[in-house]
Amino acid sequence: MSARSLELLLETAYDNEKTPLSGEAAGSIYKDFESAYKAARTSPAKSPEVLSFRFERLRLVIALAFVKAFTRLSHNEKSVEALDVLQDALQEKSTKDIDRVVQKRIAAFDNLYHEIFVNEQREQLLGLFEQTLDAGSKEELDELIFEGLELMQQVDWDANNDEDTDDQEPLDEDFLKNL
């Protein structure tokens, strides 16, 4: 994968909306990770904290793209809180600070799972988001960028905006809890 692929993923997720990072900044995050990754391969004892931090930032950008795409599809205003957490975490200067921000506001991610079963593409985006959180290697993140780009190219964004949600009965949350 490339920095440009990450930029495209973020641009596709946000469409015409302003992204929290410019495309160039997203590409820079990928390039910074790639540089740290190469340095760690040639000199493993050199700066594992830098590699870890760069990896976490890359993972945050990918997660941000998936959550934004999900939010666009779901029209769930509460899921915007999860976007805010990811954006705030992206501003942090260390892996420890990123973890602190996310752990403090972890409940915001629960909102992503409301009405998940209503739309297959929402479910797929959340699946990619979860895989991003579980990813532990450059190869896994590269594959997720590719899968995300492929999925987002298949989404009919306009059809999801035209859905008449008034005709759909809301899911009974008590029923879902008992499943």
mmCIF file of C-alpha atoms in Angstrom:
data_model
loop_
_atom_site.group_PDB
_atom_site.id
_atom_site.type_symbol
_atom_site.label_atom_id
_atom_site.label_comp_id
_atom_site.label_asym_id
_atom_site.label_seq_id
_atom_site.Cartn_x
_atom_site.Cartn_y
_atom_site.Cartn_z
ATOM 1 C CA MET A 1 0.000 0.000 0.000
ATOM 2 C CA SER A 2 1.004 3.570 -0.186
ATOM 3 C CA ALA A 3 0.489 6.911 1.447
ATOM 4 C CA ARG A 4 -1.790 7.831 -1.450
ATOM 5 C CA SER A 5 -4.040 4.832 -0.698
ATOM 6 C CA LEU A 6 -4.475 6.082 2.863
ATOM 7 C CA GLU A 7 -5.276 9.556 1.557
ATOM 8 C CA LEU A 8 -7.905 8.067 -0.791
ATOM 9 C CA LEU A 9 -9.431 6.042 2.037
ATOM 10 C CA LEU A 10 -9.839 9.166 4.161
ATOM 11 C CA GLU A 11 -11.099 11.279 1.245
ATOM 12 C CA THR A 12 -13.657 8.622 0.302
ATOM 13 C CA ALA A 13 -14.885 8.296 3.872
ATOM 14 C CA TYR A 14 -15.330 12.043 4.266
ATOM 15 C CA ASP A 15 -16.523 12.725 0.703
ATOM 16 C CA ASN A 16 -16.918 16.494 0.411
ATOM 17 C CA GLU A 17 -16.761 17.152 4.151
ATOM 18 C CA LYS A 18 -13.682 18.654 5.754
ATOM 19 C CA THR A 19 -11.383 15.928 7.054
ATOM 20 C CA PRO A 20 -9.649 16.261 10.424
ATOM 21 C CA LEU A 21 -6.353 16.020 8.511
ATOM 22 C CA SER A 22 -5.523 17.130 5.025
ATOM 23 C CA GLY A 23 -4.819 14.339 2.576
ATOM 24 C CA GLU A 24 -1.166 15.275 2.704
ATOM 25 C CA ALA A 25 -1.129 14.980 6.502
ATOM 26 C CA ALA A 26 -2.641 11.493 6.288
ATOM 27 C CA GLY A 27 -0.036 10.555 3.700
ATOM 28 C CA SER A 28 2.647 11.964 5.960
ATOM 29 C CA ILE A 29 1.441 9.758 8.822
ATOM 30 C CA TYR A 30 1.799 6.728 6.551
ATOM 31 C CA LYS A 31 5.265 7.824 5.377
ATOM 32 C CA ASP A 32 6.400 8.485 8.955
ATOM 33 C CA PHE A 33 5.285 5.004 9.955
ATOM 34 C CA GLU A 34 6.983 3.464 6.943
ATOM 35 C CA SER A 35 10.261 5.227 7.824
ATOM 36 C CA ALA A 36 10.075 4.073 11.448
ATOM 37 C CA TYR A 37 9.214 0.557 10.280
ATOM 38 C CA LYS A 38 12.237 0.401 7.972
ATOM 39 C CA ALA A 39 14.509 1.826 10.672
ATOM 40 C CA ALA A 40 13.277 -0.774 13.164
ATOM 41 C CA ARG A 41 13.986 -3.581 10.701
ATOM 42 C CA THR A 42 17.569 -2.466 10.154
ATOM 43 C CA SER A 43 18.248 -1.561 13.785
ATOM 44 C CA PRO A 44 15.685 -3.343 16.040
ATOM 45 C CA ALA A 45 16.998 -1.843 19.286
ATOM 46 C CA LYS A 46 16.636 1.671 17.939
ATOM 47 C CA SER A 47 13.564 3.534 19.116
ATOM 48 C CA PRO A 48 10.763 0.969 19.491
ATOM 49 C CA GLU A 49 8.659 3.721 21.110
ATOM 50 C CA VAL A 50 8.783 5.757 17.898
ATOM 51 C CA LEU A 51 7.655 2.772 15.835
ATOM 52 C CA SER A 52 4.851 2.028 18.291
ATOM 53 C CA PHE A 53 3.654 5.650 18.243
ATOM 54 C CA ARG A 54 3.761 5.857 14.441
ATOM 55 C CA PHE A 55 1.861 2.560 14.199
ATOM 56 C CA GLU A 56 -0.841 3.835 16.581
ATOM 57 C CA ARG A 57 -1.263 7.061 14.604
ATOM 58 C CA LEU A 58 -1.623 5.128 11.355
ATOM 59 C CA ARG A 59 -4.132 2.819 12.981
ATOM 60 C CA LEU A 60 -6.088 5.834 14.264
ATOM 61 C CA VAL A 61 -6.331 7.364 10.786
ATOM 62 C CA ILE A 62 -7.584 4.084 9.312
ATOM 63 C CA ALA A 63 -10.079 3.665 12.170
ATOM 64 C CA LEU A 64 -11.197 7.263 11.704
ATOM 65 C CA ALA A 65 -11.944 6.605 8.032
ATOM 66 C CA PHE A 66 -14.024 3.507 8.827
ATOM 67 C CA VAL A 67 -15.975 5.189 11.614
ATOM 68 C CA LYS A 68 -16.656 8.231 9.429
ATOM 69 C CA ALA A 69 -17.910 6.037 6.583
ATOM 70 C CA PHE A 70 -20.081 4.160 9.072
ATOM 71 C CA THR A 71 -21.445 7.441 10.424
ATOM 72 C CA ARG A 72 -22.314 8.600 6.917
ATOM 73 C CA LEU A 73 -24.215 5.378 6.290
ATOM 74 C CA SER A 74 -25.962 5.142 9.629
ATOM 75 C CA HIS A 75 -26.956 8.782 10.149
ATOM 76 C CA ASN A 76 -26.487 8.036 13.847
ATOM 77 C CA GLU A 77 -25.585 11.340 15.475
ATOM 78 C CA LYS A 78 -24.324 9.585 18.587
ATOM 79 C CA SER A 79 -21.645 7.798 16.560
ATOM 80 C CA VAL A 80 -20.068 11.215 15.955
ATOM 81 C CA GLU A 81 -18.818 10.970 19.540
ATOM 82 C CA ALA A 82 -16.591 8.062 18.491
ATOM 83 C CA LEU A 83 -15.180 10.220 15.695
ATOM 84 C CA ASP A 84 -14.384 12.929 18.225
ATOM 85 C CA VAL A 85 -12.506 10.454 20.421
ATOM 86 C CA LEU A 86 -10.413 9.239 17.489
ATOM 87 C CA GLN A 87 -9.681 12.798 16.357
ATOM 88 C CA ASP A 88 -8.649 13.815 19.875
ATOM 89 C CA ALA A 89 -6.441 10.743 20.232
ATOM 90 C CA LEU A 90 -4.770 11.574 16.930
ATOM 91 C CA GLN A 91 -3.591 14.889 18.399
ATOM 92 C CA GLU A 92 -1.682 13.200 21.224
ATOM 93 C CA LYS A 93 2.107 13.007 21.277
ATOM 94 C CA SER A 94 2.670 9.508 22.681
ATOM 95 C CA THR A 95 1.166 6.051 22.633
ATOM 96 C CA LYS A 96 0.434 6.348 26.350
ATOM 97 C CA ASP A 97 -1.502 9.583 25.797
ATOM 98 C CA ILE A 98 -3.449 8.029 22.907
ATOM 99 C CA ASP A 99 -4.443 5.119 25.151
ATOM 100 C CA ARG A 100 -5.436 7.516 27.939
ATOM 101 C CA VAL A 101 -7.772 9.498 25.649
ATOM 102 C CA VAL A 102 -9.400 6.390 24.205
ATOM 103 C CA GLN A 103 -9.802 4.593 27.547
ATOM 104 C CA LYS A 104 -11.283 7.669 29.209
ATOM 105 C CA ARG A 105 -14.001 7.935 26.557
ATOM 106 C CA ILE A 106 -14.391 4.281 25.520
ATOM 107 C CA ALA A 107 -18.164 4.375 26.068
ATOM 108 C CA ALA A 108 -18.526 6.532 22.931
ATOM 109 C CA PHE A 109 -17.787 3.461 20.827
ATOM 110 C CA ASP A 110 -20.866 1.656 22.168
ATOM 111 C CA ASN A 111 -23.008 3.999 20.052
ATOM 112 C CA LEU A 112 -21.554 2.485 16.890
ATOM 113 C CA TYR A 113 -23.350 -0.774 17.542
ATOM 114 C CA HIS A 114 -26.901 0.588 17.611
ATOM 115 C CA GLU A 115 -28.836 -0.499 14.527
ATOM 116 C CA ILE A 116 -25.870 -2.473 13.208
ATOM 117 C CA PHE A 117 -28.025 -5.208 11.716
ATOM 118 C CA VAL A 118 -30.070 -2.824 9.574
ATOM 119 C CA ASN A 119 -27.435 -2.481 6.843
ATOM 120 C CA GLU A 120 -24.839 -5.006 5.675
ATOM 121 C CA GLN A 121 -22.341 -2.354 4.618
ATOM 122 C CA ARG A 122 -22.492 -0.729 8.056
ATOM 123 C CA GLU A 123 -21.733 -4.104 9.545
ATOM 124 C CA GLN A 124 -18.816 -4.583 7.147
ATOM 125 C CA LEU A 125 -17.393 -1.148 8.000
ATOM 126 C CA LEU A 126 -17.596 -1.895 11.713
ATOM 127 C CA GLY A 127 -15.891 -5.213 11.012
ATOM 128 C CA LEU A 128 -13.035 -3.384 9.301
ATOM 129 C CA PHE A 129 -12.899 -0.916 12.193
ATOM 130 C CA GLU A 130 -12.600 -3.799 14.667
ATOM 131 C CA GLN A 131 -9.918 -5.472 12.555
ATOM 132 C CA THR A 132 -8.028 -2.164 12.560
ATOM 133 C CA LEU A 133 -8.047 -2.161 16.355
ATOM 134 C CA ASP A 134 -6.783 -5.754 16.382
ATOM 135 C CA ALA A 135 -4.138 -5.246 13.675
ATOM 136 C CA GLY A 136 -0.609 -5.797 14.802
ATOM 137 C CA SER A 137 1.460 -5.454 11.653
ATOM 138 C CA LYS A 138 2.111 -3.207 8.692
ATOM 139 C CA GLU A 139 0.801 -5.875 6.352
ATOM 140 C CA GLU A 140 -2.501 -6.088 8.216
ATOM 141 C CA LEU A 141 -2.960 -2.303 8.104
ATOM 142 C CA ASP A 142 -2.098 -2.210 4.399
ATOM 143 C CA GLU A 143 -4.659 -4.928 3.723
ATOM 144 C CA LEU A 144 -7.303 -3.037 5.716
ATOM 145 C CA ILE A 145 -6.664 0.124 3.697
ATOM 146 C CA PHE A 146 -7.135 -1.887 0.509
ATOM 147 C CA GLU A 147 -10.297 -3.634 1.770
ATOM 148 C CA GLY A 148 -11.710 -0.320 2.985
ATOM 149 C CA LEU A 149 -11.112 1.365 -0.361
ATOM 150 C CA GLU A 150 -12.721 -1.557 -2.156
ATOM 151 C CA LEU A 151 -15.786 -1.563 0.123
ATOM 152 C CA MET A 152 -16.251 2.199 0.005
ATOM 153 C CA GLN A 153 -16.184 2.133 -3.786
ATOM 154 C CA GLN A 154 -19.136 -0.284 -3.705
ATOM 155 C CA VAL A 155 -21.272 1.793 -1.354
ATOM 156 C CA ASP A 156 -24.160 3.661 -2.932
ATOM 157 C CA TRP A 157 -23.892 6.673 -0.655
ATOM 158 C CA ASP A 158 -26.916 8.395 -2.218
ATOM 159 C CA ALA A 159 -29.198 5.406 -1.734
ATOM 160 C CA ASN A 160 -28.403 5.411 1.964
ATOM 161 C CA ASN A 161 -29.282 9.095 2.214
ATOM 162 C CA ASP A 162 -32.661 8.459 0.600
ATOM 163 C CA GLU A 163 -33.737 5.636 2.906
ATOM 164 C CA ASP A 164 -37.087 6.304 4.486
ATOM 165 C CA THR A 165 -36.314 5.417 8.064
ATOM 166 C CA ASP A 166 -39.772 6.484 9.246
ATOM 167 C CA ASP A 167 -41.212 3.257 7.829
ATOM 168 C CA GLN A 168 -38.778 1.086 9.741
ATOM 169 C CA GLU A 169 -39.607 0.133 13.279
ATOM 170 C CA PRO A 170 -36.756 0.762 15.693
ATOM 171 C CA LEU A 171 -35.069 -2.316 17.054
ATOM 172 C CA ASP A 172 -36.200 -3.200 20.537
ATOM 173 C CA GLU A 173 -33.052 -2.777 22.619
ATOM 174 C CA ASP A 174 -34.381 -5.014 25.410
ATOM 175 C CA PHE A 175 -35.000 -7.744 22.845
ATOM 176 C CA LEU A 176 -31.453 -7.384 21.514
ATOM 177 C CA LYS A 177 -29.977 -7.545 25.008
ATOM 178 C CA ASN A 178 -31.773 -10.836 25.611
ATOM 179 C CA LEU A 179 -30.333 -12.478 22.485
#
